[in-house]
Coordinates of C-alpha atoms and ligand atoms in Angstrom, one line a residue:
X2 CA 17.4 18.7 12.9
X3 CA 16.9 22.2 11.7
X4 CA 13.6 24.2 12.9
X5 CA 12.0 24.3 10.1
X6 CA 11.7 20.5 9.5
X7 CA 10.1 17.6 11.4
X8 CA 10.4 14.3 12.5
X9 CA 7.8 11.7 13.2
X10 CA 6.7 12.8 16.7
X11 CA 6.1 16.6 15.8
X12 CA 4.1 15.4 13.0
X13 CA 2.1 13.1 15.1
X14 CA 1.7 15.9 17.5
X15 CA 0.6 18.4 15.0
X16 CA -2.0 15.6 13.9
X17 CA -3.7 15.1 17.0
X18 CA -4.0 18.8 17.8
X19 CA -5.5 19.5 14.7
X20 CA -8.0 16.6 14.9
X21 CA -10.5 18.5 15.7
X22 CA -9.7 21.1 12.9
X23 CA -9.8 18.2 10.7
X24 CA -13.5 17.0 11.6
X25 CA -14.6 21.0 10.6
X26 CA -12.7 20.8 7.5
X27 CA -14.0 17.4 6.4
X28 CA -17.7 18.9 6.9
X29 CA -16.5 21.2 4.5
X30 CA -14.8 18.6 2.0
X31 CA -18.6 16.4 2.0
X32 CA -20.0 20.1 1.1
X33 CA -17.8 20.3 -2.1
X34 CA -19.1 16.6 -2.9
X35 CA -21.8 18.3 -5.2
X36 CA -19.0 20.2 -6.5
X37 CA -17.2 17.8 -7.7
X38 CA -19.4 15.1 -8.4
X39 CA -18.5 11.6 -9.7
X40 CA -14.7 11.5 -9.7
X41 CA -13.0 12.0 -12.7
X42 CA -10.1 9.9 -13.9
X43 CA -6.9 10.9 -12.7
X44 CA -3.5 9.9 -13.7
X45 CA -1.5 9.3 -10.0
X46 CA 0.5 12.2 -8.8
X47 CA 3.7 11.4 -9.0
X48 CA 4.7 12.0 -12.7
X49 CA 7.2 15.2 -12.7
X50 CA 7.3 18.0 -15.3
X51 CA 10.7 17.0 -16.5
X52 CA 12.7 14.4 -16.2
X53 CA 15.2 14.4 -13.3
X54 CA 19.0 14.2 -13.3
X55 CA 20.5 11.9 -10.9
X56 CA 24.1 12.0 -10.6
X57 CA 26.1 8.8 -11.7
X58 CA 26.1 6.4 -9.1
X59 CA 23.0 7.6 -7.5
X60 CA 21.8 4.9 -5.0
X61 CA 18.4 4.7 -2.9
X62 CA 19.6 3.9 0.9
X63 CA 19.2 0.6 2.6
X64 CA 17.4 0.0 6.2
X65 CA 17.8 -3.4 8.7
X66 CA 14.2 -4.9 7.9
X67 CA 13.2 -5.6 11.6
X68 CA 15.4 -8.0 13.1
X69 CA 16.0 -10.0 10.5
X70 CA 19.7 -9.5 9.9
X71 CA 18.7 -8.2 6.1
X72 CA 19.2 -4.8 4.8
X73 CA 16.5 -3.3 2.0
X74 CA 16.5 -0.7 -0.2
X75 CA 14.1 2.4 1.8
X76 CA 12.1 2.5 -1.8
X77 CA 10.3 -1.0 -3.2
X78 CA 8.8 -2.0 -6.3
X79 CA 5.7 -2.3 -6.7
X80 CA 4.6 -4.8 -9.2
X81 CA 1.2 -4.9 -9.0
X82 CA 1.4 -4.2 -13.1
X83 CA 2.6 -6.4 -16.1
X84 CA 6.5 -5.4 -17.4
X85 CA 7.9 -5.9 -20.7
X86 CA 9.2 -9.4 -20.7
X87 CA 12.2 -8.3 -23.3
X88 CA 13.6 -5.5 -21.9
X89 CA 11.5 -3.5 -18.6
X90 CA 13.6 0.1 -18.6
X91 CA 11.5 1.3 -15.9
X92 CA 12.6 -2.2 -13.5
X93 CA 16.3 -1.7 -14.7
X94 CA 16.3 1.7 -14.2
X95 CA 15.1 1.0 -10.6
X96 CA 17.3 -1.4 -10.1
X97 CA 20.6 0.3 -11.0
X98 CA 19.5 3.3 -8.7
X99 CA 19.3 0.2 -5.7
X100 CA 16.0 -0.6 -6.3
X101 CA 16.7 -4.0 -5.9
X102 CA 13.5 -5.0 -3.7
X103 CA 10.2 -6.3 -6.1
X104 CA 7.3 -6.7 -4.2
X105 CA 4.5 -9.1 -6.1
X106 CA 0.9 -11.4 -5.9
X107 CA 0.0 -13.9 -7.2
X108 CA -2.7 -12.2 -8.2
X109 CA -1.1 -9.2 -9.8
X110 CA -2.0 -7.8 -13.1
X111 CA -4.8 -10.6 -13.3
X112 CA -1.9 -13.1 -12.5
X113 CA 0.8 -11.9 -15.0
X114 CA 3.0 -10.0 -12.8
X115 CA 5.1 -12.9 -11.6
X116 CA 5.5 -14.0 -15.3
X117 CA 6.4 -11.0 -16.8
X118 CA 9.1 -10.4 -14.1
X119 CA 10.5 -14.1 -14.9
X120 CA 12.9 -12.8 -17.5
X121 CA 14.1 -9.5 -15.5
X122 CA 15.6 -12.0 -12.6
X123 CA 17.3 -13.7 -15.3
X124 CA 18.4 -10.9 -16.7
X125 CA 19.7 -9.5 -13.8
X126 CA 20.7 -12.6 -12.2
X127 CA 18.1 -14.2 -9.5
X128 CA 20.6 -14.0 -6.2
X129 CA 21.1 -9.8 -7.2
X130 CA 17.2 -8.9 -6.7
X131 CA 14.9 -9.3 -3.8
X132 CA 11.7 -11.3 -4.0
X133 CA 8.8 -11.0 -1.8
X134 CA 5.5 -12.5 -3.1
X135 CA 2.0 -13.2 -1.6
X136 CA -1.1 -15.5 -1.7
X137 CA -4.3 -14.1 -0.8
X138 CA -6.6 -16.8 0.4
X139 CA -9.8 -16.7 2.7
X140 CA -11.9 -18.8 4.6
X141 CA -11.8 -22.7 4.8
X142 CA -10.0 -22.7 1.5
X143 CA -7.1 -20.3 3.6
X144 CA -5.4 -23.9 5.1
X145 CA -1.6 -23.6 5.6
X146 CA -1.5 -26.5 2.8
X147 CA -3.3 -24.7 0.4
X148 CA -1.2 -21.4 0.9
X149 CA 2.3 -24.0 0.2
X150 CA 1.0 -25.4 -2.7
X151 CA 0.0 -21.7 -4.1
X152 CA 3.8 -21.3 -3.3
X153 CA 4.7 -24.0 -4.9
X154 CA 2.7 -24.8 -7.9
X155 CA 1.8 -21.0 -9.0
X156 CA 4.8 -18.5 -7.8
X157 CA 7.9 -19.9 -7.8
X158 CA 7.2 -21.4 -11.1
X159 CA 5.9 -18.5 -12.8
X160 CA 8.8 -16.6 -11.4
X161 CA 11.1 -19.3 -12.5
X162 CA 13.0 -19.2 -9.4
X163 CA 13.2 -21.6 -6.3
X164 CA 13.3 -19.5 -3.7
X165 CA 11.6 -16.2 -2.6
X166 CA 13.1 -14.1 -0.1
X167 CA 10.3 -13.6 1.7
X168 CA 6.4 -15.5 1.4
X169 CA 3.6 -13.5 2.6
X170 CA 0.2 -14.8 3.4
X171 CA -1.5 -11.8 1.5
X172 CA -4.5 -9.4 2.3
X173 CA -5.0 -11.2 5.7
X174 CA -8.0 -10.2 7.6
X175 CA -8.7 -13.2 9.7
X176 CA -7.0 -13.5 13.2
X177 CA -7.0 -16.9 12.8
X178 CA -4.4 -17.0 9.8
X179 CA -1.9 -16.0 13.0
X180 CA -2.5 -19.2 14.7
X181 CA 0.4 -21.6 15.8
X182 CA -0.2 -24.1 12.3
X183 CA 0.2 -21.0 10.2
X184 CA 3.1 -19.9 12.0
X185 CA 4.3 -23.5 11.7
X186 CA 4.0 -23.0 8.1
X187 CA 6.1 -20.0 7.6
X188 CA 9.1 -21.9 9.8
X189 CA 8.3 -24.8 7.9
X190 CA 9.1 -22.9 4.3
X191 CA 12.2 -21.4 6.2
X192 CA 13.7 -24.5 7.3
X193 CA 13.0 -26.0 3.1
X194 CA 14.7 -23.0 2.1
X195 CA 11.4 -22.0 -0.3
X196 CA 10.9 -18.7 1.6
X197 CA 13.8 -17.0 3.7
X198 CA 11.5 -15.0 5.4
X199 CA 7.8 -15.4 6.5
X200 CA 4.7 -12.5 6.6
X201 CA 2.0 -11.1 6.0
X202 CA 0.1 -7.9 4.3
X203 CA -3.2 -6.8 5.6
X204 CA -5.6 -3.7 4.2
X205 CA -8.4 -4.0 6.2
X206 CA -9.7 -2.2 9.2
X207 CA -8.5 -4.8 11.7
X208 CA -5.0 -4.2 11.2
X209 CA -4.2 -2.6 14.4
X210 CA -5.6 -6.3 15.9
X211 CA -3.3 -8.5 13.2
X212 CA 0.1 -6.2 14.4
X213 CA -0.7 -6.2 18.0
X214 CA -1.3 -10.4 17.7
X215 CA 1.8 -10.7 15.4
X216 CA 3.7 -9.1 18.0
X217 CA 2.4 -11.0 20.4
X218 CA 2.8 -14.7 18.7
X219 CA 6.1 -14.1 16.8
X220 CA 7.3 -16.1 13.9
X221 CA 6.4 -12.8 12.0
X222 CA 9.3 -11.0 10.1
X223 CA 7.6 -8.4 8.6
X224 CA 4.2 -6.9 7.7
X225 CA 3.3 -4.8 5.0
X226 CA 0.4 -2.3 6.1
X227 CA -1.4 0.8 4.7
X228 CA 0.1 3.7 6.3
X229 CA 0.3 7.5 5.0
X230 CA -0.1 10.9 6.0
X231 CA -3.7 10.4 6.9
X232 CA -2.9 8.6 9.3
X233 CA -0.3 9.9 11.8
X234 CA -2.6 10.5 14.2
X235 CA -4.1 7.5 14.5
X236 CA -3.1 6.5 18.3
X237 CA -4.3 2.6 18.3
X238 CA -2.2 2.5 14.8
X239 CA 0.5 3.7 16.2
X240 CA 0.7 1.4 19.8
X241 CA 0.6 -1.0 17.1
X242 CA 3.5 0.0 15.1
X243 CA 5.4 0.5 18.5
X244 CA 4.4 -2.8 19.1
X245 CA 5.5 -4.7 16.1
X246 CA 9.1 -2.5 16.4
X247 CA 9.5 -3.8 20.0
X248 CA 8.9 -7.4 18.5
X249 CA 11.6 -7.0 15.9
X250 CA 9.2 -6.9 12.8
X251 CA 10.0 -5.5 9.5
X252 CA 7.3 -2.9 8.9
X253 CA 6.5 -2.0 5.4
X254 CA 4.4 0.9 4.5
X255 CA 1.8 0.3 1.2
X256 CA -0.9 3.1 0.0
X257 CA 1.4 5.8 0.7
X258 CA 0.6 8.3 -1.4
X259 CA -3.4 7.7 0.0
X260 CA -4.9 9.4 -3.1
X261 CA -8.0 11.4 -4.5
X262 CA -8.2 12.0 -7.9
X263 CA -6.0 15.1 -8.8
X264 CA -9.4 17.1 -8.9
X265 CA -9.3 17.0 -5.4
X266 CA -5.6 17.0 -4.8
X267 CA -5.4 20.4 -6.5
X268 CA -7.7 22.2 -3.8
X269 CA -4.8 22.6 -1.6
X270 CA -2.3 23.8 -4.8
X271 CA 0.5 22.6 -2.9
X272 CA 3.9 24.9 -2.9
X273 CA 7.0 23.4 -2.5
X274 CA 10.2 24.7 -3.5
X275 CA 12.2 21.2 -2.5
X276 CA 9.3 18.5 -3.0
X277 CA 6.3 17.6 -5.6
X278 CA 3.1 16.5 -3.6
X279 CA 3.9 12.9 -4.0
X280 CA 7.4 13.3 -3.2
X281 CA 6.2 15.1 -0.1
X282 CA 3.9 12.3 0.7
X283 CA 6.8 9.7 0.7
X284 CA 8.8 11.7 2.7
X285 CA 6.0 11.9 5.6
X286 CA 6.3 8.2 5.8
X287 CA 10.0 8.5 6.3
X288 CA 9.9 10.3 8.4
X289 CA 8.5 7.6 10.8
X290 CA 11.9 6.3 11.4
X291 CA 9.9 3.2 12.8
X292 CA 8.9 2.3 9.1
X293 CA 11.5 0.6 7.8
X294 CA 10.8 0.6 3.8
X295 CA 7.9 1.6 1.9
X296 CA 6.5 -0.1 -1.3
X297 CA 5.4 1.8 -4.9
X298 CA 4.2 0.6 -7.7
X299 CA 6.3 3.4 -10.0
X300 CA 4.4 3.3 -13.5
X301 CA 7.2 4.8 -15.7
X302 CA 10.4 5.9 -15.6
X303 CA 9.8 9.2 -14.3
X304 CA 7.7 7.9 -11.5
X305 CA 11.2 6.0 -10.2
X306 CA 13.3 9.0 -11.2
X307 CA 10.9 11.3 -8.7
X308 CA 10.6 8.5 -6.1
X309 CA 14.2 7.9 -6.1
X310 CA 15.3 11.3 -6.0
X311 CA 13.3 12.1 -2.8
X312 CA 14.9 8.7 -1.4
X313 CA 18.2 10.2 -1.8
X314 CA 17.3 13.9 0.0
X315 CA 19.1 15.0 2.8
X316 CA 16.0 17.9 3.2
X317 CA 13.6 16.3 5.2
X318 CA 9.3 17.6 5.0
X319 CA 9.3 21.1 5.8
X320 CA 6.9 22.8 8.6
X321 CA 4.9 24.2 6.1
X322 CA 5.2 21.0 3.8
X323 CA 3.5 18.7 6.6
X324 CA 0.8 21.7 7.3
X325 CA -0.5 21.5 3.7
X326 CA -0.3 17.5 4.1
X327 CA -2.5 17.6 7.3
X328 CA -4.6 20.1 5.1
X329 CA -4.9 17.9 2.1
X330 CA -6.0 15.5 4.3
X331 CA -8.3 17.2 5.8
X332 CA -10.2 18.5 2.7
X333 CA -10.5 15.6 0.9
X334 CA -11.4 13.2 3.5
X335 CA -14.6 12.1 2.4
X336 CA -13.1 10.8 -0.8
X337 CA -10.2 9.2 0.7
X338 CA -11.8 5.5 2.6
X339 CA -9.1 4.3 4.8
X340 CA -10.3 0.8 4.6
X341 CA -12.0 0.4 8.3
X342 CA -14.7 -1.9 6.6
X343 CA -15.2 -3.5 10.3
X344 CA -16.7 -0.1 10.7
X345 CA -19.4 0.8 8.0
X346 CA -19.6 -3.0 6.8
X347 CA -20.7 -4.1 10.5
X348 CA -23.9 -1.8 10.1
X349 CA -25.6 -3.5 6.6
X350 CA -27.5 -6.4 6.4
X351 CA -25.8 -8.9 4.0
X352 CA -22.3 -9.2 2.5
X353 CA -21.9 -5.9 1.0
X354 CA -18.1 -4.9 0.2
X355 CA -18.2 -1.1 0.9
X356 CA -14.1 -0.7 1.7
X357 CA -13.0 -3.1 -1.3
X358 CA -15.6 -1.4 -3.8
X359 CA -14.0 2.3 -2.7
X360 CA -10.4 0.9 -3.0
X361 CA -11.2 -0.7 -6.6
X362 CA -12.5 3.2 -7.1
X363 CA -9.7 4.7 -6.1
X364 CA -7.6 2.4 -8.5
X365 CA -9.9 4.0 -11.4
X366 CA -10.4 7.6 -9.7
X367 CA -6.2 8.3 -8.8
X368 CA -4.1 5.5 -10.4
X369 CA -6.2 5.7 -13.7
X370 CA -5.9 1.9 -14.1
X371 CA -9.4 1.3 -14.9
X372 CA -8.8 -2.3 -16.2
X373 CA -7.3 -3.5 -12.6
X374 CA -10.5 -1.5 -11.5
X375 CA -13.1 -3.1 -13.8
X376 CA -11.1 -6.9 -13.3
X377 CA -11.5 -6.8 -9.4
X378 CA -15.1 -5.3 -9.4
X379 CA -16.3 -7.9 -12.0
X380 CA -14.7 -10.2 -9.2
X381 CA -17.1 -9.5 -6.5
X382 CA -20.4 -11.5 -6.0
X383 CA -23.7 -9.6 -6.5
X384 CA -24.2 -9.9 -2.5
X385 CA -21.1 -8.3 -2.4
X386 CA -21.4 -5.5 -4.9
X387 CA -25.8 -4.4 -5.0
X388 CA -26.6 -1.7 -2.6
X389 CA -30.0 -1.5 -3.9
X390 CA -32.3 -1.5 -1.4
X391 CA -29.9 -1.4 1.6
X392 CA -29.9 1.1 4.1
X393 CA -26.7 2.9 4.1
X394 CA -27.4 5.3 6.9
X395 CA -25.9 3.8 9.8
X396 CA -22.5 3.0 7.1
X397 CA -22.4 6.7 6.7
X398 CA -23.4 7.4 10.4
X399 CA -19.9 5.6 11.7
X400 CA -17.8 6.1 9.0
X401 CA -14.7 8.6 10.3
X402 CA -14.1 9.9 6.7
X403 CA -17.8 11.3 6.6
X404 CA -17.9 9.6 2.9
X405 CA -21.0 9.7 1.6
X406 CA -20.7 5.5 1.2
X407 CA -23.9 5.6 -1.2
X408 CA -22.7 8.1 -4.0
X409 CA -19.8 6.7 -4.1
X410 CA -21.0 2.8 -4.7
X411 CA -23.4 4.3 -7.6
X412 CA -19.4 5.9 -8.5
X413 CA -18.5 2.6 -8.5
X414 CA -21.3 1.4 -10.4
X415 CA -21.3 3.4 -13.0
X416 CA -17.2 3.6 -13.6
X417 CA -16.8 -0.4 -13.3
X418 CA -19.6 -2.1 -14.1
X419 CA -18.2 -3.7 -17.3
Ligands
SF4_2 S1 -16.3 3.9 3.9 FE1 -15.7 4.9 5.8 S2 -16.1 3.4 7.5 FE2 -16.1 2.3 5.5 S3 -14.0 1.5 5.3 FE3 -14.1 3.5 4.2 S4 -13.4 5.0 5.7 FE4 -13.9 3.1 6.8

């Protein structure tokens, strides 16, 4: 490794001794709150200038996934969006350059995601493209029945396939779903031949509990989890992650680019000579050579060009790269919620959703897809949305971010509230 670049551990180590650097500089970042204001709209960072040439042949490297004998592609697509049923140039493109790994929900794209990549497995041919989808369920309605029939009557239809590659229970919060009958279930769909491979997503702010139990139970072969360059120096995370590797799980990292709008982004005016911002941001997670893929939802053809193009570098984050990372992240903390709702949820009365209602934000704010935004907001119950008349001070007291939780639900408010 030459000196001027860095690997996972210096990175970590550079995080944890400017930890307290960053709790100074995010005091600063909830001064320039007034400053900024109500966050604009922001396209997401990762659309280039120009567009890139990749030479002919040009293909995205593969990485075991955990231990379960199966290579993937270091780069997923996200397909949290609806594709052109006829002819997707942006999921072809992707897919020539070894992109081969699509990464849906049920609930994507207000359920159309499955459907509109229907005629791109055909068009490919079904066995020459990964398929991982996911059913979100919660509470008593979250039964290992109901999840299989999701499976059965929703997904593989709609994808017009009979098989995925791998099932994932999706969003999971609740321990519980990593009980022996849910576990069951996922052999269960491997021994029918319905899933190859069995998981589970999560997003919220028990994560580092659903890895550490996962490794603990097995019958998990992978786990797809928020992790970005916000959070390398999070020490319970990363006894997790250890934890999860030692078990042989496939580790997937979602939310990697861990946005603000650009507003915000351009406080730093990040200098690279090698990498864009985003294509820095990607790189960070590679760096973790413990992450074994990571998943983006690449809007455009230039998006995969870019995301691509950084897969293939042999120049790994610079010094002075990850020193305007750890910067950016400490500046604009208090507008980046990293979905620890166990936290600031625990310390209002009622149901309120304060982490889902900033992520829904953030899809407005940084991805610019106000629709998804507006869709999922309209979504939540008025116990769940209303912070009138609740007291928010002991949310904002424990949140690590220093957001101030009660501007940005009236954000919400006012940019979602159809
Ligand atoms: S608002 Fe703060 S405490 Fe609540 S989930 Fe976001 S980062 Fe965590």
């Amino acid at each position: 490794m030459k000196e001027d670049t860095i690997g996972r551990r210096m990175f970590m180590k550079q995080a944890a001794l400017t930890g307290g650097g960053f709790g100074m500089l995010a005091a600063g970042a909830a001064g320039a709150q007034d400053e900024y204001g109500a966050a604009p709209a922001a396209p997401q960072d990762s659309a280039p200038a120009a567009p890139i040439d990749l030479p002919e042949g040009t293909k995205v490297p593969r990485k075991p996934l955990g231990k379960t004998g199966r290579e993937v592609p270091i780069l997923l697509m996200g397909c949290s969006q609806k594709f052109d049923p006829k002819y997707d140039r942006r999921l072809h493109m992707a897919y020539k350059l070894g992109v081969d790994y699509l990464d849906t929900a049920q609930g994507y794209a207000n359920g159309q995601s499955h459907k509109t990549l229907a005629p791109f497995l055909e068009q490919v041919g079904r066995k020459n493209a990964w398929v991982t989808s996911k059913v979100h369920l919660e509470g008593r309605v979250a039964t290992p029945e109901n999840f299989v029939k999701h499976l059965e009557e929703n997904c593989l239809p709609d994808l017009a396939t009979d098989y995925l590659d791998m099932f994932f229970m999706h969003m999971v919060k609740d321990e519980a779903l990593l009980e022996p009958e849910y576990i069951k279930m996922g052999d269960d769909l491997k021994k029918s031949g319905k899933a190859q491979l069995f998981g589970f997503s999560c997003h919220d702010g028990n994560v580092v509990e659903l890895m550490n139990k996962a490794a603990r139970v097995g019958g998990i072969d992978a786990i797809m989890f928020r992790y970005n360059f916000r959070q390398y120096g999070d020490m319970e995370l990363n006894k997790s992650i250890d934890a999860c590797k030692a078990a042989g799980i496939g580790l997937i990292a979602m939310k990697t680019q861990a946005s603000v709008p650009e507003d915000l982004e351009k406080v730093i005016e990040f200098k690279s000579a090698q990498n864009s911002l985003a294509q820095a941001k990607i790189k960070a997670v590679w760096a973790d050579d413990r992450i074994d893929s990571l998943v983006s939802s690449m809007q455009n053809v230039q998006q995969v060009q870019e995301n691509v193009a950084a897969a293939c570098s042999n120049t790994k984050l610079s010094m002075n790269e990850f020193v305007q990372l750890n910067r950016l992240a400490a500046l604009t903390a208090a507008y980046a919620c990293n979905g620890c709702s166990h936290l600031c949820e625990a310390k209002v009365q009622g149901n309120l959703k304060i982490a889902q209602q900033m992520r829904y934000l953030m899809y407005h704010d940084s991805y610019g897809d106000t629709e998804t935004a507006r869709a999922l907001y309209a979504q939540l119950s008025p116990e769940e949305r209303d912070f009138d008349g609740v007291d928010l001070s002991g949310a904002m007291a424990v949140c690590p971010q220093k957001i101030n939780i009660a501007q940005r639900l009236a954000d919400a408010r006012a940019h979602l509230m159809a």
